[in-house]
Every structure is written in structure tokens, then in C-alpha cells.
CSV table of N, CA and C in Angstrom, one decimal:
chain,number,residue,atom,x,y,z
A,1,UNK,N,-49.3,72.7,52.2
A,1,UNK,CA,-48.2,73.6,52.5
A,1,UNK,C,-47.4,72.9,53.6
A,2,UNK,N,-46.1,73.0,53.5
A,2,UNK,CA,-45.2,72.5,54.6
A,2,UNK,C,-43.9,73.2,54.7
A,3,UNK,N,-43.2,73.0,55.8
A,3,UNK,CA,-42.0,73.6,56.1
A,3,UNK,C,-40.9,72.6,56.3
A,4,UNK,N,-39.6,72.9,56.1
A,4,UNK,CA,-38.6,71.9,56.2
A,4,UNK,C,-37.2,72.5,56.5
A,5,UNK,N,-36.3,71.7,56.8
A,5,UNK,CA,-34.9,72.1,57.0
A,5,UNK,C,-33.9,71.0,56.5
A,6,UNK,N,-32.8,71.4,56.0
A,6,UNK,CA,-31.8,70.5,55.5
A,6,UNK,C,-30.4,71.1,55.5
A,7,UNK,N,-29.4,70.3,55.1
A,7,UNK,CA,-28.0,70.7,54.9
A,7,UNK,C,-27.6,70.3,53.5
A,8,UNK,N,-27.1,71.3,52.8
A,8,UNK,CA,-26.6,71.1,51.4
A,8,UNK,C,-25.1,71.0,51.6
A,9,UNK,N,-24.5,69.9,51.1
A,9,UNK,CA,-23.1,69.6,51.3
A,9,UNK,C,-22.3,69.8,50.0
A,10,UNK,N,-21.4,70.7,50.0
A,10,UNK,CA,-20.6,71.0,48.8
A,10,UNK,C,-19.3,71.8,49.3
A,11,UNK,N,-18.8,72.7,48.4
A,11,UNK,CA,-17.6,73.5,48.8
A,11,UNK,C,-17.9,74.3,50.1
A,12,UNK,N,-19.1,74.8,50.2
A,12,UNK,CA,-19.6,75.4,51.4
A,12,UNK,C,-20.9,74.7,51.8
A,13,UNK,N,-20.9,74.2,53.0
A,13,UNK,CA,-22.1,73.5,53.5
A,13,UNK,C,-23.2,74.6,53.8
A,14,UNK,N,-24.3,74.5,53.1
A,14,UNK,CA,-25.4,75.5,53.3
A,14,UNK,C,-26.5,74.9,54.1
A,15,UNK,N,-26.9,75.6,55.2
A,15,UNK,CA,-28.0,75.2,55.9
A,15,UNK,C,-29.3,75.8,55.3
A,16,UNK,N,-30.3,75.0,55.1
A,16,UNK,CA,-31.5,75.5,54.4
A,16,UNK,C,-32.7,75.4,55.2
A,17,UNK,N,-33.5,76.4,55.3
A,17,UNK,CA,-34.8,76.4,56.0
A,17,UNK,C,-35.8,76.8,54.9
A,18,UNK,N,-36.9,76.0,54.7
A,18,UNK,CA,-37.8,76.3,53.6
A,18,UNK,C,-39.2,76.2,53.9
A,19,UNK,N,-40.0,76.8,53.0
A,19,UNK,CA,-41.5,76.7,53.0
A,19,UNK,C,-41.9,76.3,51.7
A,20,UNK,N,-42.9,75.5,51.5
A,20,UNK,CA,-43.3,74.9,50.2
A,20,UNK,C,-44.8,74.9,50.1
A,21,UNK,N,-45.3,75.3,49.0
A,21,UNK,CA,-46.7,75.2,48.6
A,21,UNK,C,-46.8,74.2,47.5
A,22,UNK,N,-47.8,73.2,47.7
A,22,UNK,CA,-47.8,72.1,46.7
A,22,UNK,C,-49.3,71.9,46.3
A,23,UNK,N,-49.4,71.3,45.1
A,23,UNK,CA,-50.7,71.0,44.5
A,23,UNK,C,-50.6,69.6,43.9
A,24,UNK,N,-51.6,68.7,44.3
A,24,UNK,CA,-51.6,67.4,43.7
A,24,UNK,C,-52.2,67.5,42.3
A,25,UNK,N,-51.4,67.4,41.2
A,25,UNK,CA,-51.9,67.6,39.9
A,25,UNK,C,-52.6,66.3,39.4
A,26,UNK,N,-52.1,65.2,39.9
A,26,UNK,CA,-52.7,63.9,39.7
A,26,UNK,C,-52.5,63.1,41.0
A,27,UNK,N,-53.2,62.0,41.1
A,27,UNK,CA,-53.1,61.2,42.4
A,27,UNK,C,-51.7,60.9,42.8
A,28,UNK,N,-50.8,60.6,41.8
A,28,UNK,CA,-49.4,60.3,42.1
A,28,UNK,C,-48.4,61.3,41.7
A,29,UNK,N,-48.8,62.6,41.5
A,29,UNK,CA,-47.9,63.6,41.1
A,29,UNK,C,-48.2,64.9,41.9
A,30,UNK,N,-47.1,65.6,42.3
A,30,UNK,CA,-47.3,66.9,43.0
A,30,UNK,C,-46.4,67.9,42.3
A,31,UNK,N,-47.0,69.1,42.1
A,31,UNK,CA,-46.3,70.3,41.6
A,31,UNK,C,-46.1,71.2,42.8
A,32,UNK,N,-44.9,71.8,43.0
A,32,UNK,CA,-44.8,72.7,44.1
A,32,UNK,C,-43.8,73.8,43.8
A,33,UNK,N,-43.9,74.8,44.7
A,33,UNK,CA,-43.0,75.9,44.7
A,33,UNK,C,-42.4,76.0,46.1
A,34,UNK,N,-41.0,76.0,46.2
A,34,UNK,CA,-40.3,76.0,47.5
A,34,UNK,C,-39.5,77.3,47.5
A,35,UNK,N,-39.6,78.0,48.7
A,35,UNK,CA,-38.8,79.2,48.9
A,35,UNK,C,-37.9,78.9,50.1
A,36,UNK,N,-36.6,79.1,50.0
A,36,UNK,CA,-35.7,78.7,51.1
A,36,UNK,C,-34.8,79.9,51.5
A,37,UNK,N,-34.4,79.8,52.7
A,37,UNK,CA,-33.4,80.7,53.3
A,37,UNK,C,-32.1,79.9,53.4
A,38,UNK,N,-31.0,80.4,52.9
A,38,UNK,CA,-29.7,79.7,52.9
A,38,UNK,C,-28.7,80.4,53.7
A,39,UNK,N,-27.9,79.7,54.5
A,39,UNK,CA,-26.9,80.4,55.3
A,39,UNK,C,-25.7,79.5,55.6
A,40,UNK,N,-24.6,80.1,55.8
A,40,UNK,CA,-23.4,79.3,56.1
A,40,UNK,C,-22.4,80.2,56.8
A,41,UNK,N,-21.6,79.7,57.7
A,41,UNK,CA,-20.6,80.4,58.4
A,41,UNK,C,-19.4,79.5,58.3
A,42,UNK,N,-18.3,80.0,57.9
A,42,UNK,CA,-17.1,79.1,57.7
A,42,UNK,C,-16.7,78.5,59.0
A,43,UNK,N,-17.1,79.0,60.1
A,43,UNK,CA,-16.8,78.4,61.4
A,43,UNK,C,-17.5,77.1,61.5
A,44,UNK,N,-18.7,77.0,60.8
A,44,UNK,CA,-19.4,75.7,60.8
A,44,UNK,C,-18.8,74.6,60.0
A,45,UNK,N,-18.0,75.0,58.9
A,45,UNK,CA,-17.5,73.9,58.1
A,45,UNK,C,-16.0,73.8,58.0
A,46,UNK,N,-15.4,74.3,59.1
A,46,UNK,CA,-14.0,73.9,59.3
A,46,UNK,C,-12.9,74.8,58.8
A,47,UNK,N,-13.2,76.0,58.2
A,47,UNK,CA,-12.2,76.9,57.7
A,47,UNK,C,-12.2,78.1,58.6
A,48,UNK,N,-11.1,78.3,59.4
A,48,UNK,CA,-11.1,79.4,60.3
A,48,UNK,C,-9.6,79.9,60.2
A,49,UNK,N,-9.4,81.2,60.0
A,49,UNK,CA,-8.1,81.8,60.0
A,49,UNK,C,-7.9,82.6,61.2
A,50,UNK,N,-7.1,82.1,62.1
A,50,UNK,CA,-6.8,82.8,63.4
A,50,UNK,C,-5.4,83.3,63.4
A,51,UNK,N,-5.2,84.5,64.0
A,51,UNK,CA,-3.9,85.0,64.3
A,51,UNK,C,-3.9,85.6,65.7
A,52,UNK,N,-2.8,86.1,66.1
A,52,UNK,CA,-2.7,86.7,67.4
A,52,UNK,C,-3.7,87.9,67.6
A,53,UNK,N,-3.8,88.7,66.6
A,53,UNK,CA,-4.5,90.0,66.7
A,53,UNK,C,-6.0,89.9,66.4
A,54,UNK,N,-6.4,89.0,65.5
A,54,UNK,CA,-7.8,89.0,65.1
A,54,UNK,C,-8.2,87.7,64.6
A,55,UNK,N,-9.5,87.6,64.4
A,55,UNK,CA,-10.2,86.3,63.9
A,55,UNK,C,-10.9,86.7,62.7
A,56,UNK,N,-10.8,86.0,61.6
A,56,UNK,CA,-11.5,86.3,60.4
A,56,UNK,C,-12.3,85.0,60.0
A,57,UNK,N,-13.5,85.3,59.4
A,57,UNK,CA,-14.2,84.2,58.8
A,57,UNK,C,-15.2,84.7,57.8
A,58,UNK,N,-15.7,83.9,56.9
A,58,UNK,CA,-16.6,84.2,55.8
A,58,UNK,C,-18.0,83.8,56.3
A,59,UNK,N,-19.0,84.7,56.1
A,59,UNK,CA,-20.4,84.4,56.4
A,59,UNK,C,-21.2,84.6,55.1
A,60,UNK,N,-22.0,83.6,54.8
A,60,UNK,CA,-22.8,83.6,53.5
A,60,UNK,C,-24.3,83.5,53.9
A,61,UNK,N,-25.1,84.3,53.2
A,61,UNK,CA,-26.5,84.2,53.3
A,61,UNK,C,-27.2,84.4,52.0
A,62,UNK,N,-28.4,83.9,51.9
A,62,UNK,CA,-29.1,84.1,50.6
A,62,UNK,C,-30.5,83.4,50.6
A,63,UNK,N,-31.1,83.5,49.4
A,63,UNK,CA,-32.4,82.9,49.3
A,63,UNK,C,-32.4,82.0,48.0
A,64,UNK,N,-33.4,81.1,48.0
A,64,UNK,CA,-33.6,80.3,46.8
A,64,UNK,C,-35.1,80.1,46.5
A,65,UNK,N,-35.4,79.9,45.3
A,65,UNK,CA,-36.8,79.6,44.9
A,65,UNK,C,-36.7,78.5,43.9
A,66,UNK,N,-37.6,77.5,44.0
A,66,UNK,CA,-37.6,76.4,43.1
A,66,UNK,C,-39.0,75.9,42.7
A,67,UNK,N,-39.1,75.4,41.5
A,67,UNK,CA,-40.3,74.8,41.0
A,67,UNK,C,-40.0,73.3,40.9
A,68,UNK,N,-40.9,72.5,41.5
A,68,UNK,CA,-40.6,71.0,41.6
A,68,UNK,C,-41.7,70.2,41.1
A,69,UNK,N,-41.3,69.0,40.6
A,69,UNK,CA,-42.3,68.0,40.2
A,69,UNK,C,-41.9,66.7,41.0
A,70,UNK,N,-42.9,66.2,41.7
A,70,UNK,CA,-42.7,65.0,42.5
A,70,UNK,C,-43.6,63.9,42.0
A,71,UNK,N,-43.0,62.7,41.7
A,71,UNK,CA,-43.7,61.5,41.2
A,71,UNK,C,-43.6,60.4,42.2
A,72,UNK,N,-44.7,59.9,42.7
A,72,UNK,CA,-44.7,58.8,43.6
A,72,UNK,C,-44.5,57.5,42.8
A,73,UNK,N,-43.5,56.7,43.1
A,73,UNK,CA,-43.2,55.5,42.4
A,73,UNK,C,-43.8,54.3,43.2
A,74,UNK,N,-44.0,54.4,44.5
A,74,UNK,CA,-44.7,53.4,45.3
A,74,UNK,C,-45.6,54.2,46.3
A,75,UNK,N,-46.1,53.5,47.3
A,75,UNK,CA,-47.0,54.1,48.2
A,75,UNK,C,-46.5,55.5,48.7
A,76,UNK,N,-45.3,55.5,49.3
A,76,UNK,CA,-44.9,56.8,49.8
A,76,UNK,C,-43.5,57.2,49.2
A,77,UNK,N,-42.9,56.4,48.4
A,77,UNK,CA,-41.6,56.6,47.8
A,77,UNK,C,-41.7,57.5,46.6
A,78,UNK,N,-40.9,58.5,46.5
A,78,UNK,CA,-41.0,59.4,45.3
A,78,UNK,C,-39.6,59.8,44.7
A,79,UNK,N,-39.7,60.3,43.5
A,79,UNK,CA,-38.6,60.9,42.8
A,79,UNK,C,-39.0,62.4,42.6
A,80,UNK,N,-38.1,63.3,43.0
A,80,UNK,CA,-38.4,64.7,42.8
A,80,UNK,C,-37.4,65.3,41.8
A,81,UNK,N,-37.9,66.2,40.9
A,81,UNK,CA,-37.0,66.9,40.0
A,81,UNK,C,-37.5,68.3,40.0
A,82,UNK,N,-36.6,69.3,39.7
A,82,UNK,CA,-37.0,70.7,39.7
A,82,UNK,C,-35.9,71.6,39.1
A,83,UNK,N,-36.3,72.8,39.0
A,83,UNK,CA,-35.4,73.9,38.7
A,83,UNK,C,-35.3,74.9,39.8
A,84,UNK,N,-34.2,75.4,40.1
A,84,UNK,CA,-34.0,76.4,41.2
A,84,UNK,C,-33.1,77.5,40.8
A,85,UNK,N,-33.4,78.7,41.4
A,85,UNK,CA,-32.6,79.9,41.3
A,85,UNK,C,-32.2,80.3,42.7
A,86,UNK,N,-30.9,80.5,42.9
A,86,UNK,CA,-30.6,81.1,44.2
A,86,UNK,C,-29.6,82.2,44.2
A,87,UNK,N,-29.6,83.1,45.1
A,87,UNK,CA,-28.7,84.2,45.3
A,87,UNK,C,-28.0,84.1,46.6
A,88,UNK,N,-26.7,84.3,46.6
A,88,UNK,CA,-25.9,84.3,47.8
A,88,UNK,C,-25.1,85.6,47.9
A,89,UNK,N,-24.9,86.0,49.2
A,89,UNK,CA,-24.1,87.2,49.4
A,89,UNK,C,-23.0,86.7,50.4
A,90,UNK,N,-21.7,87.1,50.1
A,90,UNK,CA,-20.6,86.7,51.0
A,90,UNK,C,-20.1,87.9,51.7
A,91,UNK,N,-19.8,87.8,53.0
A,91,UNK,CA,-19.2,88.9,53.8
A,91,UNK,C,-18.1,88.3,54.6
A,92,UNK,N,-17.0,89.0,54.6
A,92,UNK,CA,-15.8,88.6,55.4
A,92,UNK,C,-15.8,89.4,56.7
A,93,UNK,N,-15.8,88.7,57.8
A,93,UNK,CA,-15.9,89.3,59.1
A,93,UNK,C,-14.5,89.3,59.7
A,94,UNK,N,-14.1,90.4,60.2
A,94,UNK,CA,-12.8,90.5,60.8
A,94,UNK,C,-13.0,91.1,62.2
A,95,UNK,N,-12.6,90.4,63.2
A,95,UNK,CA,-12.8,90.8,64.6
A,95,UNK,C,-11.4,91.0,65.3
A,96,UNK,N,-11.2,92.1,65.9
A,96,UNK,CA,-10.0,92.4,66.6
A,96,UNK,C,-10.3,93.0,67.9
A,97,UNK,N,-9.3,93.3,68.8
A,97,UNK,CA,-9.6,93.9,70.0
A,97,UNK,C,-10.1,95.4,69.9
A,98,UNK,N,-9.7,96.0,68.8
A,98,UNK,CA,-10.1,97.4,68.6
A,98,UNK,C,-11.4,97.6,67.8
A,99,UNK,N,-11.7,96.7,66.9
A,99,UNK,CA,-12.9,96.9,66.1
A,99,UNK,C,-13.4,95.6,65.4
A,100,UNK,N,-14.6,95.6,65.0
A,100,UNK,CA,-15.2,94.5,64.2
A,100,UNK,C,-15.6,95.1,62.8
A,101,UNK,N,-15.1,94.5,61.8
A,101,UNK,CA,-15.4,95.0,60.4
A,101,UNK,C,-16.0,93.9,59.6
A,102,UNK,N,-17.0,94.3,58.8
A,102,UNK,CA,-17.6,93.4,57.8
A,102,UNK,C,-17.3,93.9,56.4
A,103,UNK,N,-16.7,93.1,55.5
A,103,UNK,CA,-16.4,93.5,54.2
A,103,UNK,C,-17.2,92.6,53.2
A,104,UNK,N,-18.0,93.3,52.3
A,104,UNK,CA,-18.7,92.6,51.3
A,104,UNK,C,-17.8,92.0,50.3
A,105,UNK,N,-17.8,90.7,50.1
A,105,UNK,CA,-16.8,90.1,49.1
A,105,UNK,C,-17.4,89.7,47.8
A,106,UNK,N,-18.7,89.6,47.7
A,106,UNK,CA,-19.3,89.2,46.4
A,106,UNK,C,-20.7,88.7,46.5
A,107,UNK,N,-21.3,88.6,45.3
A,107,UNK,CA,-22.7,88.1,45.2
A,107,UNK,C,-22.6,87.0,44.1
A,108,UNK,N,-23.4,86.0,44.4
A,108,UNK,CA,-23.5,84.9,43.4
A,108,UNK,C,-25.0,84.6,43.1
A,109,UNK,N,-25.3,84.4,41.9
A,109,UNK,CA,-26.6,83.9,41.5
A,109,UNK,C,-26.3,82.6,40.7
A,110,UNK,N,-27.2,81.7,40.9
A,110,UNK,CA,-27.0,80.3,40.3
A,110,UNK,C,-28.3,79.7,40.0
A,111,UNK,N,-28.4,79.0,38.8
A,111,UNK,CA,-29.5,78.2,38.4
A,111,UNK,C,-29.1,76.8,38.5
A,112,UNK,N,-30.0,75.9,39.1
A,112,UNK,CA,-29.7,74.5,39.3
A,112,UNK,C,-30.8,73.6,38.8
A,113,UNK,N,-30.4,72.4,38.4
A,113,UNK,CA,-31.3,71.3,38.2
A,113,UNK,C,-31.3,70.5,39.5
A,114,UNK,N,-32.5,70.2,40.0
A,114,UNK,CA,-32.6,69.5,41.3
A,114,UNK,C,-33.1,68.1,41.1
A,115,UNK,N,-32.6,67.1,41.9
A,115,UNK,CA,-33.0,65.8,41.9
A,115,UNK,C,-33.0,65.3,43.3
A,116,UNK,N,-34.0,64.5,43.7
A,116,UNK,CA,-34.0,63.9,45.1
A,116,UNK,C,-34.9,62.6,45.1
A,117,UNK,N,-34.6,61.8,46.1
A,117,UNK,CA,-35.4,60.6,46.4
A,117,UNK,C,-35.9,60.7,47.8
A,118,UNK,N,-37.1,60.4,48.1
A,118,UNK,CA,-37.6,60.5,49.4
A,118,UNK,C,-38.9,59.7,49.7
A,119,UNK,N,-39.5,60.0,50.8
A,119,UNK,CA,-40.7,59.4,51.2
A,119,UNK,C,-41.6,60.5,51.8
A,120,UNK,N,-42.9,60.4,51.5
A,120,UNK,CA,-43.9,61.3,52.1
A,120,UNK,C,-45.1,60.5,52.6
A,121,UNK,N,-45.5,60.8,53.8
A,121,UNK,CA,-46.7,60.1,54.4
A,121,UNK,C,-47.8,61.1,54.7
A,122,UNK,N,-49.0,60.7,54.5
A,122,UNK,CA,-50.1,61.6,54.7
A,122,UNK,C,-51.1,60.9,55.7
A,123,UNK,N,-51.5,61.6,56.7
A,123,UNK,CA,-52.5,61.2,57.6
A,123,UNK,C,-53.6,62.2,57.6
A,124,UNK,N,-54.7,61.9,57.0
A,124,UNK,CA,-55.8,62.9,56.8
A,124,UNK,C,-55.2,64.2,56.2
A,125,UNK,N,-55.1,65.3,57.0
A,125,UNK,CA,-54.5,66.5,56.4
A,125,UNK,C,-53.1,66.8,56.9
A,126,UNK,N,-52.5,65.9,57.7
A,126,UNK,CA,-51.1,66.1,58.2
A,126,UNK,C,-50.1,65.4,57.2
A,127,UNK,N,-49.1,66.1,56.9
A,127,UNK,CA,-48.0,65.6,56.0
A,127,UNK,C,-46.7,65.5,56.7
A,128,UNK,N,-46.0,64.4,56.5
A,128,UNK,CA,-44.6,64.2,57.1
A,128,UNK,C,-43.8,63.6,55.9
A,129,UNK,N,-42.6,64.2,55.7
A,129,UNK,CA,-41.8,63.7,54.6
A,129,UNK,C,-40.3,63.9,54.8
A,130,UNK,N,-39.5,63.3,53.9
A,130,UNK,CA,-38.1,63.5,53.9
A,130,UNK,C,-37.5,63.2,52.5
A,131,UNK,N,-36.7,64.2,52.0
A,131,UNK,CA,-35.9,63.9,50.9
A,131,UNK,C,-34.6,63.2,51.5
A,132,UNK,N,-34.5,61.9,51.3
A,132,UNK,CA,-33.4,61.2,51.9
A,132,UNK,C,-32.0,61.7,51.3
A,133,UNK,N,-32.0,61.8,50.0
A,133,UNK,CA,-30.8,62.2,49.4
A,133,UNK,C,-31.2,62.9,48.1
A,134,UNK,N,-30.3,63.9,47.7
A,134,UNK,CA,-30.6,64.6,46.5
A,134,UNK,C,-29.4,65.4,46.0
A,135,UNK,N,-29.5,66.1,44.9
A,135,UNK,CA,-28.4,66.9,44.4
A,135,UNK,C,-28.9,68.1,43.7
A,136,UNK,N,-28.1,69.1,43.7
A,136,UNK,CA,-28.4,70.3,42.8
A,136,UNK,C,-27.2,70.5,41.9
A,137,UNK,N,-27.5,70.4,40.7
A,137,UNK,CA,-26.4,70.5,39.7
A,137,UNK,C,-26.5,71.9,39.0
A,138,UNK,N,-25.4,72.6,38.9
A,138,UNK,CA,-25.4,73.9,38.4
A,138,UNK,C,-25.6,73.9,36.8
A,139,UNK,N,-26.6,74.7,36.4
A,139,UNK,CA,-26.8,74.9,35.0
A,139,UNK,C,-26.1,76.2,34.5
A,140,UNK,N,-26.2,77.2,35.3
A,140,UNK,CA,-25.5,78.5,35.1
A,140,UNK,C,-25.2,79.2,36.4
A,141,UNK,N,-24.2,80.0,36.4
A,141,UNK,CA,-24.0,80.8,37.6
A,141,UNK,C,-23.2,82.1,37.2
A,142,UNK,N,-23.3,83.1,38.1
A,142,UNK,CA,-22.6,84.4,38.0
A,142,UNK,C,-22.1,84.8,39.3
A,143,UNK,N,-20.8,85.2,39.3
A,143,UNK,CA,-20.2,85.7,40.6
A,143,UNK,C,-19.7,87.1,40.3
A,144,UNK,N,-20.1,88.1,41.1
A,144,UNK,CA,-19.7,89.5,41.0
A,144,UNK,C,-19.1,90.0,42.3
A,145,UNK,N,-17.9,90.6,42.1
A,145,UNK,CA,-17.3,91.2,43.3
A,145,UNK,C,-16.7,92.6,43.0
A,146,UNK,N,-16.8,93.5,43.9
A,146,UNK,CA,-16.2,94.8,43.7
A,146,UNK,C,-14.9,94.9,44.6
A,147,UNK,N,-14.5,93.8,45.2
A,147,UNK,CA,-13.4,93.9,46.1
A,147,UNK,C,-12.3,92.9,45.8
A,148,UNK,N,-11.2,93.3,45.4
A,148,UNK,CA,-10.1,92.4,45.0
A,148,UNK,C,-9.0,92.3,46.1
A,149,UNK,N,-9.1,93.1,47.1
A,149,UNK,CA,-8.0,93.1,48.0
A,149,UNK,C,-8.0,92.0,49.0
A,150,UNK,N,-9.2,91.3,49.2
A,150,UNK,CA,-9.3,90.1,50.1
A,150,UNK,C,-8.9,88.9,49.3
A,151,UNK,N,-7.8,88.3,49.7
A,151,UNK,CA,-7.4,87.1,49.0
A,151,UNK,C,-7.2,86.0,50.1
A,152,UNK,N,-8.0,85.0,50.0
A,152,UNK,CA,-7.9,83.8,50.9
A,152,UNK,C,-8.5,82.6,50.2
A,153,UNK,N,-8.1,81.5,50.7
A,153,UNK,CA,-8.7,80.2,50.2
A,153,UNK,C,-10.2,80.2,50.4
A,154,UNK,N,-10.6,80.7,51.5
A,154,UNK,CA,-12.1,80.7,51.8
A,154,UNK,C,-12.8,81.6,50.8
A,155,UNK,N,-12.4,82.8,50.6
A,155,UNK,CA,-13.1,83.7,49.6
A,155,UNK,C,-13.0,83.0,48.2
A,156,UNK,N,-11.9,82.4,47.9
A,156,UNK,CA,-11.8,81.8,46.6
A,156,UNK,C,-12.8,80.6,46.5
A,157,UNK,N,-13.0,79.9,47.6
A,157,UNK,CA,-14.0,78.8,47.6
A,157,UNK,C,-15.4,79.3,47.4
A,158,UNK,N,-15.7,80.5,48.0
A,158,UNK,CA,-17.0,81.1,47.8
A,158,UNK,C,-17.2,81.5,46.3
A,159,UNK,N,-16.2,82.1,45.7
A,159,UNK,CA,-16.3,82.5,44.3
A,159,UNK,C,-16.5,81.3,43.4
A,160,UNK,N,-15.8,80.2,43.7
A,160,UNK,CA,-15.9,79.0,42.8
A,160,UNK,C,-17.0,78.1,43.1
A,161,UNK,N,-17.7,78.3,44.2
A,161,UNK,CA,-18.8,77.4,44.7
A,161,UNK,C,-20.0,77.4,43.7
A,162,UNK,N,-20.1,78.3,42.8
A,162,UNK,CA,-21.1,78.3,41.8
A,162,UNK,C,-21.0,77.1,40.8
A,163,UNK,N,-19.7,76.6,40.7
A,163,UNK,CA,-19.5,75.5,39.8
A,163,UNK,C,-19.7,74.1,40.4
A,164,UNK,N,-20.0,74.1,41.7
A,164,UNK,CA,-20.0,72.9,42.5
A,164,UNK,C,-21.4,72.3,42.5
A,165,UNK,N,-21.5,70.9,42.4
A,165,UNK,CA,-22.7,70.2,42.6
A,165,UNK,C,-22.9,70.0,44.1
A,166,UNK,N,-24.0,70.4,44.6
A,166,UNK,CA,-24.3,70.2,46.0
A,166,UNK,C,-25.1,68.9,46.2
A,167,UNK,N,-24.8,68.2,47.3
A,167,UNK,CA,-25.5,67.0,47.7
A,167,UNK,C,-26.4,67.4,48.9
A,168,UNK,N,-27.6,67.0,48.9
A,168,UNK,CA,-28.6,67.3,49.9
A,168,UNK,C,-28.8,66.0,50.7
A,169,UNK,N,-28.8,66.1,52.0
A,169,UNK,CA,-29.1,65.0,52.9
A,169,UNK,C,-30.2,65.3,53.9
A,170,UNK,N,-31.1,64.5,54.0
A,170,UNK,CA,-32.2,64.6,55.0
A,170,UNK,C,-32.9,65.9,55.1
A,171,UNK,N,-33.6,66.2,54.0
A,171,UNK,CA,-34.5,67.4,54.1
A,171,UNK,C,-35.8,67.0,54.7
A,172,UNK,N,-36.0,67.1,56.0
A,172,UNK,CA,-37.2,66.8,56.7
A,172,UNK,C,-38.2,67.9,56.5
A,173,UNK,N,-39.5,67.5,56.4
A,173,UNK,CA,-40.5,68.6,56.3
A,173,UNK,C,-41.8,68.0,56.9
A,174,UNK,N,-42.6,68.9,57.4
A,174,UNK,CA,-43.9,68.6,57.9
A,174,UNK,C,-44.9,69.7,57.6
A,175,UNK,N,-46.2,69.3,57.5
A,175,UNK,CA,-47.1,70.4,57.1
A,175,UNK,C,-48.5,69.9,57.2
A,176,UNK,N,-49.4,70.7,56.6
A,176,UNK,CA,-50.8,70.5,56.6
A,176,UNK,C,-51.3,70.7,55.2
A,177,UNK,N,-52.2,69.8,54.8
A,177,UNK,CA,-52.8,69.8,53.5
A,177,UNK,C,-54.2,70.5,53.6
A,178,UNK,N,-54.5,71.4,52.7
A,178,UNK,CA,-55.8,72.1,52.7
A,178,UNK,C,-56.7,71.6,51.6
């Protein structure tokens, strides 16, 4: 088992914190299940709408679960492939001098094919690893919203982000093998 963190780069940059349970199915292959917490705040990725009276921004949160296969091609170098399902919730935050309001703008669920290259090192029962680079390619997605009155480029980016391929950089993890 191990835990890790990374940044997914796409229309919305998603910060990911994860936990993973793995099983060596063969000496050079690992099967695993990863559960992740995803979050983003448009203030983190450069879209902020300011006016004299208020500040608005989009906040995104969600979870992901994936099933992965990892094949070691050399001593520590591996190729990882998997399938993932994630759900995201978007909220528009409006702050003014008189009140703070959160408006639910939509929910997204998405199924992805995952690919990554990385290294993993093992010292007795201690594990250290990194997916150096990877991608999650959308297989299917669904966006649902009950709110049509919020119209902004940022909300539109959230609605269309289900179509986007995300690139993963530097997913570091460490853990302990039982």
C-alpha cells in the first residue's frame, strides 16, 4: 500500500491526493486499485473574474477510483495502464461585502483510459516511486447541470473538461509493502 500526490494538467488543473493498494501478480507485474481525491480552484490556474463589488471563482472537488496494471520493463522502470472513473462537482463562489454565496453549477462523471511511465524502487518493505509522465484519455463522460443562469468562460470550461485529455506530471508516492 502507498500514498501519493500529483497535478493533472488540462482545461482545469486538478490536484490529486491518492491511496493505492497493490498486489504483485507476477515478479514483474503489479495489479492495483487507486482511490483519489481531486480538487481545483480557478484561483490556482489563472482564471479569476474580479469587479469592484465582488470576487467570483469556480471551485471543483471530486473523487476517482482506478484499476491499474503495471509492467516493469527494466529493474525499476515501468509502464502503467488502467481504467478510471471519476466524479467532479463544480461550485461557483461569489464573495461581496454583504454576503458570500455558493452556487452549484454542475456534476460531471467521466471514464478514462490511463497510461503512465515511471520508476519504482523497493528497499525491503519500503516503496518509493514516481509516475514521471502520464495521460488520462476520456472514454465517456456525462455533465449535468440544473443551473443555466451562470454563464462564464470558466463554467463553460468546467462543462467541456470532460472531453479533455489530462496530462499527469510527477505523481510521487511512497509506502510500505506487507
